[in-house]
PDB file of C-alpha atoms in Angstrom:
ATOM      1  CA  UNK I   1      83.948 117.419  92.531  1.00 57.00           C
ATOM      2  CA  UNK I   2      82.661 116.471  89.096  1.00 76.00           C
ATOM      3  CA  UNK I   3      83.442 113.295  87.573  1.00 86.00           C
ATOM      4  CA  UNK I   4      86.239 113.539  84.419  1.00 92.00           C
ATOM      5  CA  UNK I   5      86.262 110.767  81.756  1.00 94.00           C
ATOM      6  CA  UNK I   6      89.763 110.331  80.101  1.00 95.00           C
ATOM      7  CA  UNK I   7      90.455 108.575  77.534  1.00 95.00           C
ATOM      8  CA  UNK I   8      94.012 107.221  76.102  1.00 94.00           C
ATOM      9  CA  UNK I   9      94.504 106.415  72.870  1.00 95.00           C
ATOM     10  CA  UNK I  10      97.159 104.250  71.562  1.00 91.00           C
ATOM     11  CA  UNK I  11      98.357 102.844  68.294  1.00 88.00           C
ATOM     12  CA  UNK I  12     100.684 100.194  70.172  1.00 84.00           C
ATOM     13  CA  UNK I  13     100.486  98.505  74.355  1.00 81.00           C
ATOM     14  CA  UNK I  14     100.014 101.976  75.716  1.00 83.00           C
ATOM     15  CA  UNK I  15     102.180 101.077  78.159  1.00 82.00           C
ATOM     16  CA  UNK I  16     104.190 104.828  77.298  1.00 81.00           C
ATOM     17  CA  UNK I  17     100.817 106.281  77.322  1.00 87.00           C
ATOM     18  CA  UNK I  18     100.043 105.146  80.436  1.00 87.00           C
ATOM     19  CA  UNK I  19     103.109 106.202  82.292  1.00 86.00           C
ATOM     20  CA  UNK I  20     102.458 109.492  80.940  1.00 87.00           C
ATOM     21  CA  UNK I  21      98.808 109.915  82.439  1.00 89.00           C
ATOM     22  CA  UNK I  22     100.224 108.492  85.982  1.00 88.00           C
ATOM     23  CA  UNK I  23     102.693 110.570  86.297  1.00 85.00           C
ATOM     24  CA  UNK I  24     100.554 113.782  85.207  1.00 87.00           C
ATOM     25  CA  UNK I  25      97.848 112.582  87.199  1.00 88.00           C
ATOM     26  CA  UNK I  26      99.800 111.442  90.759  1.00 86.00           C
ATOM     27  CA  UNK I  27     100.321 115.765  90.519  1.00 86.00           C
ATOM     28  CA  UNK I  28      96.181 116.242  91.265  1.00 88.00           C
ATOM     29  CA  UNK I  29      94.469 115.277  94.597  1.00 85.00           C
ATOM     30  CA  UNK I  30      91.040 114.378  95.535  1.00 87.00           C
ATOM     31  CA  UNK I  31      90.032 114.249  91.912  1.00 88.00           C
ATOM     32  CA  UNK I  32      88.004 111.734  90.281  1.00 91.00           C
ATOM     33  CA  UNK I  33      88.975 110.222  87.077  1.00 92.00           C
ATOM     34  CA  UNK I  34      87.567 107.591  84.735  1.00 93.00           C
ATOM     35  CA  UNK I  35      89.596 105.781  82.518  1.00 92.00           C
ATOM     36  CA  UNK I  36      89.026 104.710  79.374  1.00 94.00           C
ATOM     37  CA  UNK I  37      92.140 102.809  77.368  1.00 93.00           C
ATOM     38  CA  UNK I  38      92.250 101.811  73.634  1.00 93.00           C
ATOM     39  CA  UNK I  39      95.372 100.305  72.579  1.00 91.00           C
ATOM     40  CA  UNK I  40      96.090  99.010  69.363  1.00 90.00           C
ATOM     41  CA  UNK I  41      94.442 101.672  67.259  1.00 91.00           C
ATOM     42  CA  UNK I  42      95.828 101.478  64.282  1.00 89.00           C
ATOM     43  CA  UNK I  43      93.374 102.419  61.696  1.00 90.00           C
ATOM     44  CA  UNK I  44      90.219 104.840  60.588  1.00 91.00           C
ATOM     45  CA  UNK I  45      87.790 101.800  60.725  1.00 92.00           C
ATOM     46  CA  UNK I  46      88.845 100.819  64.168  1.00 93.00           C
ATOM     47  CA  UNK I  47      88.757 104.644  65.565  1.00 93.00           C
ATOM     48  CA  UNK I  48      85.112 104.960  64.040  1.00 93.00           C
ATOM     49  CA  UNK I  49      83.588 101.862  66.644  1.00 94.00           C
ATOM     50  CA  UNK I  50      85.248 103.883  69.377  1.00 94.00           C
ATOM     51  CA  UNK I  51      83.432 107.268  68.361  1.00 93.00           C
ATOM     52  CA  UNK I  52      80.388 106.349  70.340  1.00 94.00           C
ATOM     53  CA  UNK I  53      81.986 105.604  73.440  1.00 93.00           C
ATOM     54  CA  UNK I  54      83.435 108.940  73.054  1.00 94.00           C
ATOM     55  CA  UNK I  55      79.662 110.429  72.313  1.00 93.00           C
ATOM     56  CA  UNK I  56      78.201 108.664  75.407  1.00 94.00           C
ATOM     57  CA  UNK I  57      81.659 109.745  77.882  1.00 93.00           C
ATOM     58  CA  UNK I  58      83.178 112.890  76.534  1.00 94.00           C
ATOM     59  CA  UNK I  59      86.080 113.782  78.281  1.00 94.00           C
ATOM     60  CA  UNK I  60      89.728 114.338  77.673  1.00 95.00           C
ATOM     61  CA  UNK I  61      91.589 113.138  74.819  1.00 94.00           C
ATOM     62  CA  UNK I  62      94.976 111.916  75.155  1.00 93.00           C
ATOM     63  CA  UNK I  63      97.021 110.007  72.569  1.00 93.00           C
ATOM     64  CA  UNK I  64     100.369 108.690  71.386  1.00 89.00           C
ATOM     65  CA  UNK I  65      99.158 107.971  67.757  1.00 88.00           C
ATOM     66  CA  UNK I  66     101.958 107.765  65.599  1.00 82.00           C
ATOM     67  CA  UNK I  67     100.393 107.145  61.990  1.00 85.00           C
ATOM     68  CA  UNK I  68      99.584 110.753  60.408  1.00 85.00           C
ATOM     69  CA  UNK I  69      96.243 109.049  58.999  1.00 89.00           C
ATOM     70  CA  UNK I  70      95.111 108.209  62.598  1.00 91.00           C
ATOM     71  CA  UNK I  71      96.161 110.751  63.812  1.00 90.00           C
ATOM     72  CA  UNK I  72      94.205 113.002  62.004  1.00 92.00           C
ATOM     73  CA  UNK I  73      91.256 111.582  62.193  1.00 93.00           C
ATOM     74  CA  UNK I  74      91.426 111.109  66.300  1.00 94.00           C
ATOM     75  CA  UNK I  75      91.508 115.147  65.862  1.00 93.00           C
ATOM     76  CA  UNK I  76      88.774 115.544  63.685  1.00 94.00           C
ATOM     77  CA  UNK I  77      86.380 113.434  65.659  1.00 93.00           C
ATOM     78  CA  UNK I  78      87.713 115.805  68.971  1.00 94.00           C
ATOM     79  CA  UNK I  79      87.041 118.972  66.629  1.00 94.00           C
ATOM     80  CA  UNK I  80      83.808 117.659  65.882  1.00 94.00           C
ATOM     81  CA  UNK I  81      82.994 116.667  69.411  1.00 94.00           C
ATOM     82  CA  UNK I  82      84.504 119.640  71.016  1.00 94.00           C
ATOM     83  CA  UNK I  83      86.575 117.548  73.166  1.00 94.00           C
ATOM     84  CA  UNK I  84      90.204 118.473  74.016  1.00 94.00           C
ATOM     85  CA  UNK I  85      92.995 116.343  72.718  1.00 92.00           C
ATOM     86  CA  UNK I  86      96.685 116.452  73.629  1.00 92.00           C
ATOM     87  CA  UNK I  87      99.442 114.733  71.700  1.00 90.00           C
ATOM     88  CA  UNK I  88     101.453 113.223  74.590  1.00 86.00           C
ATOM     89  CA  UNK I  89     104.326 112.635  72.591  1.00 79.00           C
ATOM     90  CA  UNK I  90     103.988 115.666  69.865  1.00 75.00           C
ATOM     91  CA  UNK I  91     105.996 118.130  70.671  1.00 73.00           C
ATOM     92  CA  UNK I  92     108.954 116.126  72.197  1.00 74.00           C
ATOM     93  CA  UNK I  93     109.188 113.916  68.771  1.00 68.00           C
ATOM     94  CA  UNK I  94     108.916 117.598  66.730  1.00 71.00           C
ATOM     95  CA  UNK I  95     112.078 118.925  68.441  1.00 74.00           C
ATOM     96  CA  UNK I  96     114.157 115.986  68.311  1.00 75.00           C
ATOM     97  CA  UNK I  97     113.607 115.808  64.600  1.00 72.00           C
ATOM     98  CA  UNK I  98     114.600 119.170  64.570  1.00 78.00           C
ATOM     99  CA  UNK I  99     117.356 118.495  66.187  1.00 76.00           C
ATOM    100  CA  UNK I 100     118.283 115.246  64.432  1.00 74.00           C
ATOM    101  CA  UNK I 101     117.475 116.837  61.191  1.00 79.00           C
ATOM    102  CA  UNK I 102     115.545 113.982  60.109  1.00 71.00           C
ATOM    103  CA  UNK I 103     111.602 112.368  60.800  1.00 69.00           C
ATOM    104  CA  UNK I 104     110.456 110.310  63.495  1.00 64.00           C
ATOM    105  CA  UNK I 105     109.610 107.084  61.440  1.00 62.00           C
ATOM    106  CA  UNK I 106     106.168 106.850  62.719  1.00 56.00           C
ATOM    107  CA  UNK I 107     106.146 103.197  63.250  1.00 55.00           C
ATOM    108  CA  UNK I 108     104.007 102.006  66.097  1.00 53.00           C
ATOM    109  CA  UNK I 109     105.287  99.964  68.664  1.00 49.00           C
ATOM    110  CA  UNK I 110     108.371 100.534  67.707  1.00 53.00           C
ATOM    111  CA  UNK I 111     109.962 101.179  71.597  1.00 49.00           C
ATOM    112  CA  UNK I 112     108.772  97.594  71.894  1.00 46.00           C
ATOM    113  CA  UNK I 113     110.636  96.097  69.196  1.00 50.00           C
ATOM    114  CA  UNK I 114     112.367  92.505  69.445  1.00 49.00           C
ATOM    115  CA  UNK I 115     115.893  94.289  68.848  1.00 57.00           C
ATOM    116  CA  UNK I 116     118.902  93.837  71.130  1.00 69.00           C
ATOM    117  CA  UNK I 117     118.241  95.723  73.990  1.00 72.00           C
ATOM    118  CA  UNK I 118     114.778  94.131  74.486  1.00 70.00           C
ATOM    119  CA  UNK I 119     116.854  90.619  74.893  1.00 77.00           C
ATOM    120  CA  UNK I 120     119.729  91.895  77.228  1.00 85.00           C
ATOM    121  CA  UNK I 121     116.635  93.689  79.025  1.00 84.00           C
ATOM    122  CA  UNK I 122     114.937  89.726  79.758  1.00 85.00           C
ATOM    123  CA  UNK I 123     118.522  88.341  80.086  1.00 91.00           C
ATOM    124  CA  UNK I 124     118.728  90.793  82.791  1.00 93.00           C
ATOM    125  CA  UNK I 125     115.779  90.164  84.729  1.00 92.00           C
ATOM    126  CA  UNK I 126     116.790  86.637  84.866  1.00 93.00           C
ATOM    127  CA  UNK I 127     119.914  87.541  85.890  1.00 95.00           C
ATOM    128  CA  UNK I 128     118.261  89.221  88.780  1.00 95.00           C
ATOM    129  CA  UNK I 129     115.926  86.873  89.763  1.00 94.00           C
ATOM    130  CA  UNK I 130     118.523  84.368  90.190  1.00 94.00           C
ATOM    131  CA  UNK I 131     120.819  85.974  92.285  1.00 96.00           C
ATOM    132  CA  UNK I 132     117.825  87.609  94.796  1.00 96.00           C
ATOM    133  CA  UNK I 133     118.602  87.268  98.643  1.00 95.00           C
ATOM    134  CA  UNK I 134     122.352  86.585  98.429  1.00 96.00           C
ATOM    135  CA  UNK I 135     121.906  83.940  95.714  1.00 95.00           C
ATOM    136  CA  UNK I 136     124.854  82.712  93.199  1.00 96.00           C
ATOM    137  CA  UNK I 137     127.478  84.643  94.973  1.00 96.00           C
ATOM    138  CA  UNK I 138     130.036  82.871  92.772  1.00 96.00           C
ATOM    139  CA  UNK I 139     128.474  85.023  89.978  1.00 97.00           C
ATOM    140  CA  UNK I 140     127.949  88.670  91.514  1.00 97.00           C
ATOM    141  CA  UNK I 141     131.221  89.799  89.337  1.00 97.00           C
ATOM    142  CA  UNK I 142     128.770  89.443  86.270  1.00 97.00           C
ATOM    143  CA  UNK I 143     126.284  91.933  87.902  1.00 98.00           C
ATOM    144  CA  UNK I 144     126.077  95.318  87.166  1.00 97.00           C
ATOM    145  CA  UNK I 145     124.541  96.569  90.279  1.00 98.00           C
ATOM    146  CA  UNK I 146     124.540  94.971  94.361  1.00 98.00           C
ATOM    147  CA  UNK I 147     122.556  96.542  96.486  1.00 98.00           C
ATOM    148  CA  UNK I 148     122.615  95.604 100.075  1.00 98.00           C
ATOM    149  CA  UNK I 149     121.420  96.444 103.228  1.00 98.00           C
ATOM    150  CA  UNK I 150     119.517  94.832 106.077  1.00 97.00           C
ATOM    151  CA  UNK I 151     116.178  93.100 105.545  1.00 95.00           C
ATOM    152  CA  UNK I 152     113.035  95.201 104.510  1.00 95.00           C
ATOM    153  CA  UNK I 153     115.083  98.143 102.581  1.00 96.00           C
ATOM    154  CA  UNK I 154     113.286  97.322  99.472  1.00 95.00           C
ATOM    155  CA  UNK I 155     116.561  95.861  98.113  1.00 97.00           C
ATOM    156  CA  UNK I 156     114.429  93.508  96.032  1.00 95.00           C
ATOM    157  CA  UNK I 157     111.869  95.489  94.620  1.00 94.00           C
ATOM    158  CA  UNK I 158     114.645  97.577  93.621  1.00 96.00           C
ATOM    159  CA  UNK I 159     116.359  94.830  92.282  1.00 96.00           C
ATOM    160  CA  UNK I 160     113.596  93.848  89.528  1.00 93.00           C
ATOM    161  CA  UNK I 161     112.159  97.500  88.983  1.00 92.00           C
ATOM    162  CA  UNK I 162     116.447  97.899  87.807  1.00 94.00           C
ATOM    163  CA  UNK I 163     116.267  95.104  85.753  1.00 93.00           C
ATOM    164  CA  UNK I 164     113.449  95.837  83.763  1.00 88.00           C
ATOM    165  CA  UNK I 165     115.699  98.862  83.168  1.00 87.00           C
ATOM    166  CA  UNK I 166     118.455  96.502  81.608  1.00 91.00           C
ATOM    167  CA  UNK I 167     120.606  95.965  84.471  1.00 95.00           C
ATOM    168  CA  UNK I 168     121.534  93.109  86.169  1.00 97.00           C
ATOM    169  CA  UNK I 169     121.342  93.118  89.800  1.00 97.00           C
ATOM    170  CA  UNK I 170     122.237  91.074  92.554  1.00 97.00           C
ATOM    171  CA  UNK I 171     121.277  92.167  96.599  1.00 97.00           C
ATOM    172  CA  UNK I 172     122.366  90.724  99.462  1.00 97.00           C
ATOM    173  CA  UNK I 173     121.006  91.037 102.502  1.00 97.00           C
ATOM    174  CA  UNK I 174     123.113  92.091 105.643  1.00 97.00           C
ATOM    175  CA  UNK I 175     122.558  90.007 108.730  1.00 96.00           C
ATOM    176  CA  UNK I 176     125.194  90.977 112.040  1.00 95.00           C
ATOM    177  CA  UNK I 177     125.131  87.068 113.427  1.00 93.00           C
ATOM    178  CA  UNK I 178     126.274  85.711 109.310  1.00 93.00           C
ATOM    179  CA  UNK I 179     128.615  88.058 107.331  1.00 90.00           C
ATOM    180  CA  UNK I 180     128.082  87.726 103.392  1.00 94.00           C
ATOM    181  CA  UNK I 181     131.042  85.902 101.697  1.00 94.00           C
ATOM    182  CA  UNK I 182     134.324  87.143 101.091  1.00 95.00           C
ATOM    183  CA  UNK I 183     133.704  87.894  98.030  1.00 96.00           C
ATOM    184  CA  UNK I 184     131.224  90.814  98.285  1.00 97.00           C
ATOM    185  CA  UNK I 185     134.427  93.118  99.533  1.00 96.00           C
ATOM    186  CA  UNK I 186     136.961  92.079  96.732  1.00 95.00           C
ATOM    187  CA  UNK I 187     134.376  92.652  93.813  1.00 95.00           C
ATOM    188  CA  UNK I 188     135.619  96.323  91.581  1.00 91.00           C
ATOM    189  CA  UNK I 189     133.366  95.687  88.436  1.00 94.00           C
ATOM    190  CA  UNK I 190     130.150  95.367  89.843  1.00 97.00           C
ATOM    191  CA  UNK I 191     128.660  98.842  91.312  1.00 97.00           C
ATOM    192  CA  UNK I 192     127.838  98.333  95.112  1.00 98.00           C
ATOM    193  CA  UNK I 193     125.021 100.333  96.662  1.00 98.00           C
ATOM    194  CA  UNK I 194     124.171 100.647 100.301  1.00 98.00           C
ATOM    195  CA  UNK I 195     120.359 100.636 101.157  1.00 98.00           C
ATOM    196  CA  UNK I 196     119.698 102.178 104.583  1.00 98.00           C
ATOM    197  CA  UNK I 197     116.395 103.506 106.089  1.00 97.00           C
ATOM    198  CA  UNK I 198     115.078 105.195 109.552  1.00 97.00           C
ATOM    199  CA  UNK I 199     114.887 102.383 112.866  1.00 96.00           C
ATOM    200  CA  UNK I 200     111.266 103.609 113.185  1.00 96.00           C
ATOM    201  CA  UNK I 201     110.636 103.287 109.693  1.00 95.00           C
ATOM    202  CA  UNK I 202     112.105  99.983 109.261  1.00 96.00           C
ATOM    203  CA  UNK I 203     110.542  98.617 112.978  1.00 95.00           C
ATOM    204  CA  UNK I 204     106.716  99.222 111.391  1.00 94.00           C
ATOM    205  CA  UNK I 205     107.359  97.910 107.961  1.00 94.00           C
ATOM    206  CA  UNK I 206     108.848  94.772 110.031  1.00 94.00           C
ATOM    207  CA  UNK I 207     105.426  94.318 112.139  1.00 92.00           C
ATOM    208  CA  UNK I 208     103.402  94.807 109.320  1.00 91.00           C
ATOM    209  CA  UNK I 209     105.185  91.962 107.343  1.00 88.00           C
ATOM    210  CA  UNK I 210     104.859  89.626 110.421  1.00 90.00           C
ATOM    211  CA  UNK I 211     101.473  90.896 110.474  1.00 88.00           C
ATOM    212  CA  UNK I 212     100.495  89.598 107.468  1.00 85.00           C
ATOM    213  CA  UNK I 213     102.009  86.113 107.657  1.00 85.00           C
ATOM    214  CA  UNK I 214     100.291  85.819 110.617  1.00 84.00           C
ATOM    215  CA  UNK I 215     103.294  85.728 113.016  1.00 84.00           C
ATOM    216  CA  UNK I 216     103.832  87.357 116.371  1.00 77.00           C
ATOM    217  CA  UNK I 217     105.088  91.073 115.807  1.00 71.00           C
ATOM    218  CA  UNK I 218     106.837  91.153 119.406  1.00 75.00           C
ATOM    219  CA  UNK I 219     109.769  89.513 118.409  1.00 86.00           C
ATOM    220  CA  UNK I 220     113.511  90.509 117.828  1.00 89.00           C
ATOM    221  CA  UNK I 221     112.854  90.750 114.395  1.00 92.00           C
ATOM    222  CA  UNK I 222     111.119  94.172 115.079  1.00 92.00           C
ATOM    223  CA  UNK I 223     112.245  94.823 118.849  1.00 94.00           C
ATOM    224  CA  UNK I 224     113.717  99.118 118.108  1.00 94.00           C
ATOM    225  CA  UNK I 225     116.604  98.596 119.817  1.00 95.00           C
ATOM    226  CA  UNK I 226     118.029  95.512 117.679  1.00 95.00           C
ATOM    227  CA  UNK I 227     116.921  97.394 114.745  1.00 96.00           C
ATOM    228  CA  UNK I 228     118.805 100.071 115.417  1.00 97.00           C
ATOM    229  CA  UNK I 229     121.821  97.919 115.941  1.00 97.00           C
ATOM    230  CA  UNK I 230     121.299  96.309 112.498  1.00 97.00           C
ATOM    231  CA  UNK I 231     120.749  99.487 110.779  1.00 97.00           C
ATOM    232  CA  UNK I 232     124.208 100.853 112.712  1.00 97.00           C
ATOM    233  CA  UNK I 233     126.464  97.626 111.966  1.00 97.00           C
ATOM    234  CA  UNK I 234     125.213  98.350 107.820  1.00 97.00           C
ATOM    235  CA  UNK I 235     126.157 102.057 107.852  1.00 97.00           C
ATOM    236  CA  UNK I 236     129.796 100.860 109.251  1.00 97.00           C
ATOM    237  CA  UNK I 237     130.371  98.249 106.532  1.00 97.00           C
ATOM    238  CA  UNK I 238     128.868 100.832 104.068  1.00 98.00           C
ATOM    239  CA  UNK I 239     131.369 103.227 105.541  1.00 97.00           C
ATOM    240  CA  UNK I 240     134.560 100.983 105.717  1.00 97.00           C
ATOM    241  CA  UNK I 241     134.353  99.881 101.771  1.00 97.00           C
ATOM    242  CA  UNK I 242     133.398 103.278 101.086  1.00 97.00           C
ATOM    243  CA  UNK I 243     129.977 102.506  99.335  1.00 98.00           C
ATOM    244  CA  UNK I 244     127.338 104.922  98.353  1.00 97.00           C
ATOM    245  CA  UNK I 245     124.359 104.893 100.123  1.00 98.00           C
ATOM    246  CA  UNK I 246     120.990 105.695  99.516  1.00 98.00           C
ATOM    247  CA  UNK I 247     118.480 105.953 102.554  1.00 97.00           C
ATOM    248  CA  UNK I 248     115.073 105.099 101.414  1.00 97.00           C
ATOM    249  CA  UNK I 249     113.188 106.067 103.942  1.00 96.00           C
ATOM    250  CA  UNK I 250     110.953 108.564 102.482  1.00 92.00           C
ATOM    251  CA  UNK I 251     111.915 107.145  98.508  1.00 92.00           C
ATOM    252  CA  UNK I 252     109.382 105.325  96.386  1.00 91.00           C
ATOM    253  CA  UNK I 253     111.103 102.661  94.503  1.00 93.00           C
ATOM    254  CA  UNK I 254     111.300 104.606  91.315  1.00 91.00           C
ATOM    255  CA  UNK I 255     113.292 107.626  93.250  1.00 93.00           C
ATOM    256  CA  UNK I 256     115.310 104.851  94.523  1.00 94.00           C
ATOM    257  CA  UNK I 257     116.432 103.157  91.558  1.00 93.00           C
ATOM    258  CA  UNK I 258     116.571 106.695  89.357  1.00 93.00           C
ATOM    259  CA  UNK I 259     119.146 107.505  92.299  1.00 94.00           C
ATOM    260  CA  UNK I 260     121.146 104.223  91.781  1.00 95.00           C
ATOM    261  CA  UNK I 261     121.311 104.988  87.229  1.00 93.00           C
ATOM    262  CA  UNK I 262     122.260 108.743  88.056  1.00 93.00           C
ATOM    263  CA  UNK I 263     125.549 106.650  90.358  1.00 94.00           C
ATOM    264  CA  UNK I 264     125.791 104.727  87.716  1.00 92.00           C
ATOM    265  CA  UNK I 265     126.415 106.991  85.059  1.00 89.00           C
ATOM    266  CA  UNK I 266     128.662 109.522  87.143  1.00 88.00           C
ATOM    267  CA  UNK I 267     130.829 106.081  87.441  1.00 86.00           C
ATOM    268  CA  UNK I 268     130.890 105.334  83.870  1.00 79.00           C
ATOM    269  CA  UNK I 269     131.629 108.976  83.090  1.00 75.00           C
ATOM    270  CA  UNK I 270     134.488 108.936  85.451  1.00 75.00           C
ATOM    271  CA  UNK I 271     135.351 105.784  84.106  1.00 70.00           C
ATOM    272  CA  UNK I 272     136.169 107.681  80.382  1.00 64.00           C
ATOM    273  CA  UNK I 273     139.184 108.764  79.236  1.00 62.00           C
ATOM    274  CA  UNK I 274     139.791 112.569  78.680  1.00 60.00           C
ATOM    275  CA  UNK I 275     139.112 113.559  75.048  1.00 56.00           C
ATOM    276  CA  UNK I 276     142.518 114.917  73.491  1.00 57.00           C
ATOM    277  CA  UNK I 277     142.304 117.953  72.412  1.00 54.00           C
ATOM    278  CA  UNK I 278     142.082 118.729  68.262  1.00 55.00           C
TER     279      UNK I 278
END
């Protein structure tokens, strides 16, 4: 398979950008791709010392350029190169300013602004890193999210991927021979998620992490039949204070954690008062 050069433009991080091309990307197998990433471009002069990378690599164009000036010269140079070029963001800002009935502002960068969501965003992901593992139980009511489950159902990586989101989350991990505190069952603010995955699933992710630090894998730890019996005493706790539960066997992180905001805003819709009629 021939070799395809892409390259991403971006007046900002390109952090958006990026997302975009994995996702589109993660669709296609066996194919072989070759980045190329500008952030920052912000200007005609700046585009113009990129042109010959462009000359000596063509390839796909892909941008999220949000100055019209730019903008328009990015095309010009693709027009003039014959390469293709494909507004990532184009045609979803055109429709929502015809829906909004007004224009995007065109400011780059400006998902990334210093405003009040990016601070309760980092007040949450300190939030979450202090209360991993069972941590600060005397401070779960402030949490938005608890997950918990037994050890190795990616309650942590969870945890952090959630907070980057802007929540704050706190997981505790479930262990038969030492209950978590009282506290856990008497909490009605915070939403409580149950993590659960398959024994055979769980038993090789177990041997793979003793594995690595070195330890013997033939221990309890990882033995099927105590897994089982850990995965068994979570479901019935899960069961008895009637948490959802998400098994994550076959879940990437992402699907996990989009599964734990679509609970969380069936809650908070339950959670509204019916509108009165006019």
């Amino acid at each position: 398979m021939s070799r395809t050069h892409l390259h991403l433009f971006s007046d900002s991080t390109g952090e958006t950008l990026q997302m975009v091309a994995n996702a589109a990307l993660a669709q296609f197998e066996g194919v072989d791709v070759v980045r190329h990433f500008w952030p920052m471009v912000r200007s005609r002069q700046h585009l113009e010392r990129i042109v010959p990378e462009l000359e000596k690599a063509p390839g796909l164009i892909l941008y999220t350029l949000v100055n019209e000036d730019t903008r328009q010269a990015l095309e010009e140079k693709c027009c003039q190169l014959a390469l293709p070029a494909v507004d990532a963001l184009g045609e979803v800002t055109a429709v929502l300013e015809s829906q909004f009935g007004q224009e995007a502002h065109g400011r780059p960068g400006r998902q990334h602004r210093m405003d009040e969501a990016y601070f309760n965003r980092v007040d949450a992901i300190h939030f979450t890193i202090a209360h991993d593992d069972g941590a600060g139980s005397e401070e779960w009511h402030r949490a938005d999210i608890l997950l918990t489950g037994v050890s190795r159902t990616s309650k942590t990586p969870t945890s952090i991927y959630l907070a980057n989101r802007g929540y704050k989350v706190a997981n505790i991990p479930l262990v038969m021979e030492s209950p978590p505190p009282p506290v856990l069952f008497e909490l009605s603010g915070p939403l409580i998620v149950g993590l659960t995955t398959a024994p055979e699933r769980l038993v090789q992710i177990r041997r793979n992490r003793l594995l690595s630090l070195n330890e013997a894998s033939e221990t309890a730890y990882a033995e099927h039949e105590r897994v089982e019996e850990e995965v068994r005493f979570a479901r019935r706790m899960f069961a008895d204070n009637n948490w959802p539960v998400i098994d994550v066997t076959r879940r990437s992180i992402e699907e996990t954690a989009a599964a734990i905001i679509k609970l969380m805003g069936e809650r908070t819709t339950r959670a509204k008062p019916p509108e009165k009629p006019i």
